[in-house]
Coordinates of C-alpha atoms in Angstrom, one line a residue:
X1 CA 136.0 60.8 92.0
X2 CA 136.6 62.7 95.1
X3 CA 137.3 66.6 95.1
X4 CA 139.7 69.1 96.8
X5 CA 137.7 70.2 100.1
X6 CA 139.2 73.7 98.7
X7 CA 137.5 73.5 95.0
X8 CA 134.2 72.1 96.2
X9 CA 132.0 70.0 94.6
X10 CA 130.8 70.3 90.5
X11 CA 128.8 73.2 89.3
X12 CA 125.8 70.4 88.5
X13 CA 126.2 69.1 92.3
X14 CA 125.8 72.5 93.7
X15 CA 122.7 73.1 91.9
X16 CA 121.7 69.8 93.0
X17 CA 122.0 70.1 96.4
X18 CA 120.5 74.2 96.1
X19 CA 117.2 72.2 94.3
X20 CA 117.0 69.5 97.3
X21 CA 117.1 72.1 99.7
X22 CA 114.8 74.5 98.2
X23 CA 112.5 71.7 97.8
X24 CA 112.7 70.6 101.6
X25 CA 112.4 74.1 102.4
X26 CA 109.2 74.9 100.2
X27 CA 107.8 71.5 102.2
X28 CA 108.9 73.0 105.3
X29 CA 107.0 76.4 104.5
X30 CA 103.6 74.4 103.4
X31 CA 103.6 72.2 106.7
X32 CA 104.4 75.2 108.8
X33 CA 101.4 77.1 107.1
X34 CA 99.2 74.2 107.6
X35 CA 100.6 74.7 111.5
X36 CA 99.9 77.8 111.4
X37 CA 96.1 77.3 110.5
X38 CA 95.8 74.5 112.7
X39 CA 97.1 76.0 116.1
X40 CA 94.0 79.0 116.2
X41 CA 91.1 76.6 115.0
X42 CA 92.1 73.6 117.3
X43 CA 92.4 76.5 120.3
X44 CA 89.6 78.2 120.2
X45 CA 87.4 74.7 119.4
X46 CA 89.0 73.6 122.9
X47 CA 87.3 76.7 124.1
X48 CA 84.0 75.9 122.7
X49 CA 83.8 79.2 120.6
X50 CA 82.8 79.9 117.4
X51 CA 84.9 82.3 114.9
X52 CA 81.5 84.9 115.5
X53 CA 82.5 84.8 119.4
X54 CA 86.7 85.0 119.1
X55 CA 85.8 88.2 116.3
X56 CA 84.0 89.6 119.0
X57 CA 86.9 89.3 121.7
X58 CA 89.2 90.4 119.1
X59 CA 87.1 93.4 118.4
X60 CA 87.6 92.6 114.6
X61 CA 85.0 91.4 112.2
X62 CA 84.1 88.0 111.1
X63 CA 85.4 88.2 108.3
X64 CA 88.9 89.7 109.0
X65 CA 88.9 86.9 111.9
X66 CA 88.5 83.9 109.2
X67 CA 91.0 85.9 107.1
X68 CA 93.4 85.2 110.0
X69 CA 92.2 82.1 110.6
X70 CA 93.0 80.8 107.6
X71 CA 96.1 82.3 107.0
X72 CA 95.6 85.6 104.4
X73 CA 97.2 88.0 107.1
X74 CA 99.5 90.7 105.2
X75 CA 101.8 90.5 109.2
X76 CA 101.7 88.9 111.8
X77 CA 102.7 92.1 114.1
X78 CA 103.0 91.4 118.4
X79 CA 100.3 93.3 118.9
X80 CA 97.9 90.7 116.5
X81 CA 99.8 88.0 118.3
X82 CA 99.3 89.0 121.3
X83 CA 95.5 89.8 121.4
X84 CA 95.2 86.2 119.8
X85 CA 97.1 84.9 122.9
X86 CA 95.1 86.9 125.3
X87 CA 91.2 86.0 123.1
X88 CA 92.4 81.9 122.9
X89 CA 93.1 82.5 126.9
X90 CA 96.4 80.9 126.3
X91 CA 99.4 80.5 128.9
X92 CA 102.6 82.3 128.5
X93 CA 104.0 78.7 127.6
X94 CA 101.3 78.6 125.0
X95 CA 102.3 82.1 123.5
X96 CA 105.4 81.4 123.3
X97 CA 104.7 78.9 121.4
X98 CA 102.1 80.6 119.3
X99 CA 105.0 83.3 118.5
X100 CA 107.3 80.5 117.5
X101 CA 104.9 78.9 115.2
X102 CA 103.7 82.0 113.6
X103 CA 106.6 84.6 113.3
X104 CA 109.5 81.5 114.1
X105 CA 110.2 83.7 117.3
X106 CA 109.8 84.8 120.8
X107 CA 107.0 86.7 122.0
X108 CA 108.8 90.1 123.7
X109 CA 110.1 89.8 126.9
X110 CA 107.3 92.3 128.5
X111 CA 103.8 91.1 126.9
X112 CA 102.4 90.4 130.0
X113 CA 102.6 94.0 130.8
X114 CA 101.3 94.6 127.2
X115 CA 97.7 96.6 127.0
X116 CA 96.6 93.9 126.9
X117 CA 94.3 94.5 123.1
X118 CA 93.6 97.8 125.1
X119 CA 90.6 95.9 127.0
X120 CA 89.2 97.9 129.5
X121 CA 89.6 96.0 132.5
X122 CA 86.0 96.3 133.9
X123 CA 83.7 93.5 132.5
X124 CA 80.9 95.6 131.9
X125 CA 82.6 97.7 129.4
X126 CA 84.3 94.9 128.0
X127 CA 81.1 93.4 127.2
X128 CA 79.6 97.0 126.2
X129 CA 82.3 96.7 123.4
X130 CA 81.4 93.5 122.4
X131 CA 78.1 94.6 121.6
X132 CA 79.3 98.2 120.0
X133 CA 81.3 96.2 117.7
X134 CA 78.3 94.2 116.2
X135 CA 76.7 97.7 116.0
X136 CA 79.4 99.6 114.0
X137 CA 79.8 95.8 111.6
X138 CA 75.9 96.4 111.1
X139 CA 76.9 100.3 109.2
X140 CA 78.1 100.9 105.8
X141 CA 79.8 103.2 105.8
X142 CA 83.8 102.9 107.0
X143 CA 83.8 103.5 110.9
X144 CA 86.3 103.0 114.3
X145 CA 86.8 103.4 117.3
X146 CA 90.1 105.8 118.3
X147 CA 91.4 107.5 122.1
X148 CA 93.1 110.9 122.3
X149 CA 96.1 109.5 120.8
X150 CA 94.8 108.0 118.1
X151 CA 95.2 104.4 118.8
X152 CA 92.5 102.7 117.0
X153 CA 90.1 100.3 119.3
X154 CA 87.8 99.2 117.0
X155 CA 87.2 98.8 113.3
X156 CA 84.3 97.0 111.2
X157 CA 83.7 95.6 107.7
X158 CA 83.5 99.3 105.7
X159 CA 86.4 100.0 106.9
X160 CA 88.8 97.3 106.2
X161 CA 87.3 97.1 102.7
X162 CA 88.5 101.2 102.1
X163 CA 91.6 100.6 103.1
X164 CA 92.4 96.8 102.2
X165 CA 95.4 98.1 99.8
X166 CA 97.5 99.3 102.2
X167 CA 100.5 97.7 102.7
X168 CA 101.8 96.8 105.8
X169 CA 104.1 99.4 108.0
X170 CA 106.0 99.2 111.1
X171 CA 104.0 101.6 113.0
X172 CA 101.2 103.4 111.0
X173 CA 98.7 100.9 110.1
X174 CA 95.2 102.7 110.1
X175 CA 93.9 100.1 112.0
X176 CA 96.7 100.5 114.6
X177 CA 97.3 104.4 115.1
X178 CA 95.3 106.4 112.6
X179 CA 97.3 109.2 113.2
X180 CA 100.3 107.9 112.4
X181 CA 98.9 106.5 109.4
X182 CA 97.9 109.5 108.0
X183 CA 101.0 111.1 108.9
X184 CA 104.0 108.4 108.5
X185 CA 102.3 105.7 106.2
X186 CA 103.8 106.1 102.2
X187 CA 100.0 104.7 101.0
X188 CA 98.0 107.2 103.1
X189 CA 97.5 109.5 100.3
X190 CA 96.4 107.0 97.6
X191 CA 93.0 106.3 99.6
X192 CA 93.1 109.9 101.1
X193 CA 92.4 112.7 98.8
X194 CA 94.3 116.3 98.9
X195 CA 96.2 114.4 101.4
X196 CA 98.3 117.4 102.8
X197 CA 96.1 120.1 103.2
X198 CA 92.6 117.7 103.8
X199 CA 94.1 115.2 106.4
X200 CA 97.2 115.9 107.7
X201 CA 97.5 119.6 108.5
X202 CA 93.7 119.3 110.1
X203 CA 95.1 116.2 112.2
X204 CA 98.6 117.7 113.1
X205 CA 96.4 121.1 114.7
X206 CA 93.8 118.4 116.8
X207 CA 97.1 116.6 118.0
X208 CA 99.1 119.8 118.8
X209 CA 96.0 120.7 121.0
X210 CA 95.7 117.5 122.3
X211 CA 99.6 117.4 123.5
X212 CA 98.8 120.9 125.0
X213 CA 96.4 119.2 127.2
X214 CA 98.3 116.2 128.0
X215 CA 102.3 117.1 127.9
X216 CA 103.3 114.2 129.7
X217 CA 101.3 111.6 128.0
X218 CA 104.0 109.0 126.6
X219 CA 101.6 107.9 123.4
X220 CA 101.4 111.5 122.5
X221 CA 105.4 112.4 122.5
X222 CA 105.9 109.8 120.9
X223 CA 104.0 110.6 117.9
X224 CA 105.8 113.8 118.5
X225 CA 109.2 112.9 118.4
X226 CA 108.3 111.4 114.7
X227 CA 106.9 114.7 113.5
X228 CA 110.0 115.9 114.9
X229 CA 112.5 113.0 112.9
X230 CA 110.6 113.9 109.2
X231 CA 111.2 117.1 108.2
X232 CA 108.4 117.9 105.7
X233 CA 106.1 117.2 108.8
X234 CA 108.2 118.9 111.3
X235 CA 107.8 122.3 109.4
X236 CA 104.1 121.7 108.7
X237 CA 103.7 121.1 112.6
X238 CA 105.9 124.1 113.7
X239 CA 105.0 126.5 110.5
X240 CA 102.1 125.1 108.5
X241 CA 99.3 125.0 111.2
X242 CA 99.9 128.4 112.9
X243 CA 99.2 129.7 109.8
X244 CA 96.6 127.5 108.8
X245 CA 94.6 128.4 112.0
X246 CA 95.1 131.9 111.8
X247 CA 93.5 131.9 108.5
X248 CA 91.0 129.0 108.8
X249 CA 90.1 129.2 112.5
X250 CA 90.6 126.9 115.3
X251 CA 86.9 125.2 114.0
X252 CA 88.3 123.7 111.2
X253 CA 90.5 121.3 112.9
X254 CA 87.3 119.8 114.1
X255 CA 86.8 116.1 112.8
X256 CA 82.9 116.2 113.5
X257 CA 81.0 117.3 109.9
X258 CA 84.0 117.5 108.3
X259 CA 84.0 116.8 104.6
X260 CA 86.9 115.1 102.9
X261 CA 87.5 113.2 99.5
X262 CA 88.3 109.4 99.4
X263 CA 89.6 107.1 96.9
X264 CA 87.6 104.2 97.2
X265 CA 89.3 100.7 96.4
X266 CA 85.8 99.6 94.5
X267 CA 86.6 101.0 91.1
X268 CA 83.1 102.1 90.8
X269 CA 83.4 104.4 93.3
X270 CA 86.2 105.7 92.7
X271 CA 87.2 109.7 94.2
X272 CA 84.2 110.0 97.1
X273 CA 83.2 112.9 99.0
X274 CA 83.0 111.8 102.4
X275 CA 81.3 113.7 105.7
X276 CA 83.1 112.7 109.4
X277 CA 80.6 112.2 112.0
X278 CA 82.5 112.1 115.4
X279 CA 80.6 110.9 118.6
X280 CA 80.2 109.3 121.6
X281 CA 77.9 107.3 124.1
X282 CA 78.5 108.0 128.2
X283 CA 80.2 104.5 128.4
X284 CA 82.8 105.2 125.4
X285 CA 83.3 108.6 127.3
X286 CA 84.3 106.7 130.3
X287 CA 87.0 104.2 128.3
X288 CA 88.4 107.6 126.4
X289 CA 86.7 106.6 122.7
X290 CA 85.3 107.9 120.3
X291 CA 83.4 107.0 117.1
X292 CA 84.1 108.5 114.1
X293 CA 82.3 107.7 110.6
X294 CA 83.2 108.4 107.3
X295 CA 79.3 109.0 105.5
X296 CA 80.3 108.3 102.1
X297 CA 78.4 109.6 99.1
X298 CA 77.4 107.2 96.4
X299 CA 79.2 108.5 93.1
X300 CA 77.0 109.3 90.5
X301 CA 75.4 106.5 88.7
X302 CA 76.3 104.0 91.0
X303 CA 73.0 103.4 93.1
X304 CA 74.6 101.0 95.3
X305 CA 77.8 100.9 97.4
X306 CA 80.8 98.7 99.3
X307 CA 78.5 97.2 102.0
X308 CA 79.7 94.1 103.9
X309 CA 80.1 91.0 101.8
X310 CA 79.2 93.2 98.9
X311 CA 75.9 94.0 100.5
X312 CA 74.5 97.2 98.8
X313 CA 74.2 100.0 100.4
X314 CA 70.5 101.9 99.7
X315 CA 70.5 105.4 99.5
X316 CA 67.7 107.9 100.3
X317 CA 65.5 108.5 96.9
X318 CA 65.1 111.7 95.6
X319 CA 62.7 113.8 97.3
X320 CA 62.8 112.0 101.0
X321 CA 63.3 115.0 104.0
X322 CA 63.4 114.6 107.2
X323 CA 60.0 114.0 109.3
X324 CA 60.9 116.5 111.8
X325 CA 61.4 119.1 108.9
X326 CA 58.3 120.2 107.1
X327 CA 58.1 120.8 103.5
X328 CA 57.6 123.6 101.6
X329 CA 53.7 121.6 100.7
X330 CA 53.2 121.5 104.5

């Protein structure tokens, strides 16, 4: 029997109809995630490249890159997109695409003029990087690759793993923009120990110095103008660090052999005491990087440690020096 337009149809219609399109629309969602795995491995088989060479492009490991790959992204952000676009040497037809099939939505208007996956332009250092990213995946222990503001180049293996239960964030991934991270991200202190006094206020004095040196520098007021919007962090910036400083000195704001706690996401680890070893190499001086390593120390009973792949991490034995250092035998 027919209805009034105005009543609609029966209760047991409407949840009909709401079950037929919630079925087409689960279908929908498994065909566009098939897409969605499809689209990277047919590209970069076109290019003749194995997952090993588009990790290396990327600057990611092997691992995160087969993560993405197949699919087991927590966000697909523009700047993930748009390094993909630029590693699969795609066309801005081909991005745009890639955007629509991923995130159902245009790439933004002014990725061309993007940084490109911060890529140095020179070829030498590009391939310098590819080679220093096999080098930090062969450590440990968590380490990356940040510039003076903090925008992070480079990450391996160790460092996914330690901070693989962080939830996605507009702005302050640690992979993105450590700082910001630290500062900005609501999980920041569930993997990082005395959170306020051990990470913050030491990062908020190295950035006030390093907006001292460079007052102009967009990246940096930027990050400043978010201190500014959060008040707990405005009146650590303005208040807290002075103070800090006058009591501490202005060497502890330095990262290098620094000790911190971590909570590691490997239950057996658990709380770890961590030293940061901050360097660089005459070509990572020249691209404005530097390394920084969190040595982490194997909790007590546990003679092994997160490694990549679960590899085990081998500790000294008891007793082993130095060569350089004699003993007390010698």
């Amino acid at each position: 029997m027919p209805h009034l337009a105005a009543v609609g149809p029966s209760d047991g219609l409407a949840r009909a109809g709401e079950e037929r399109l919630a079925g087409e629309e689960s279908a929908r969602g498994a065909v566009r995630s098939e897409r969605r795995k499809e689209i990277l491995r047919q590209r970069r088989e076109e290019l003749g490249l194995s997952q090993e060479d588009l990790a290396a492009r990327l600057r990611i490991s092997v691992r995160a890159y087969g993560n993405w790959e197949r699919g087991l992204v927590k966000e697909w952000t523009d700047r993930k997109l748009l390094a993909l676009a630029e590693a699969l040497e795609m066309s801005e037809r081909q991005c745009f695409w890639l955007f629509r099939v991923m995130v159902d939505r245009d790439p933004p208007p002014t990725w061309r003029a993007s940084d490109e996956n911060r890529l140095p332009e020179d070829p030498a250092q590009r391939d310098y990087l590819c080679d220093y990213a096999a080098l930090m995946e062969a450590v440990p222990y968590p380490s990356f690759l940040v510039d003076h503001r903090w925008d992070v180049a480079l990450t391996n293996s160790a460092f996914d793993q330690l901070f693989q239960t962080v939830r996605p964030h507009p702005t302050a991934l640690p992979d993105d923009n450590f700082l910001r991270f630290v500062l900005f991200h609501p999980d920041a202190a569930a993997v990082l120990e005395d959170h306020e006094p051990a990470w913050c206020v030491p990062l908020l004095a190295q950035f006030a110095a390093a907006l001292a040196e460079a007052p102009e520098d967009e990246g940096l007021c930027s990050i400043r103008q978010e201190v500014a919007r959060d008040p707990f962090m405005e009146a650590a910036y303005r208040y807290g660090v002075p103070h800090w400083l006058s009591k501490s000195g202005p060497e502890a704001a330095e990262q290098d052999g620094a000790v911190r706690t971590v909570r590691h996401p490997d239950p057996r680890w658990g709380l770890v005491r961590c030293r940061m070893v901050a360097e660089t190499s005459r070509m990572l001086d020249e691209m404005g990087l530097t390394r920084i390593t969190l040595i982490l120390s194997g909790p007590q009973g546990v003679p092994t440690g997160p490694g990549r792949g679960g590899a085990a991490v081998t500790h000294p034995p008891q007793g082993a020096r130095l060569r350089a250092v004699p003993s007390l035998e010698d």
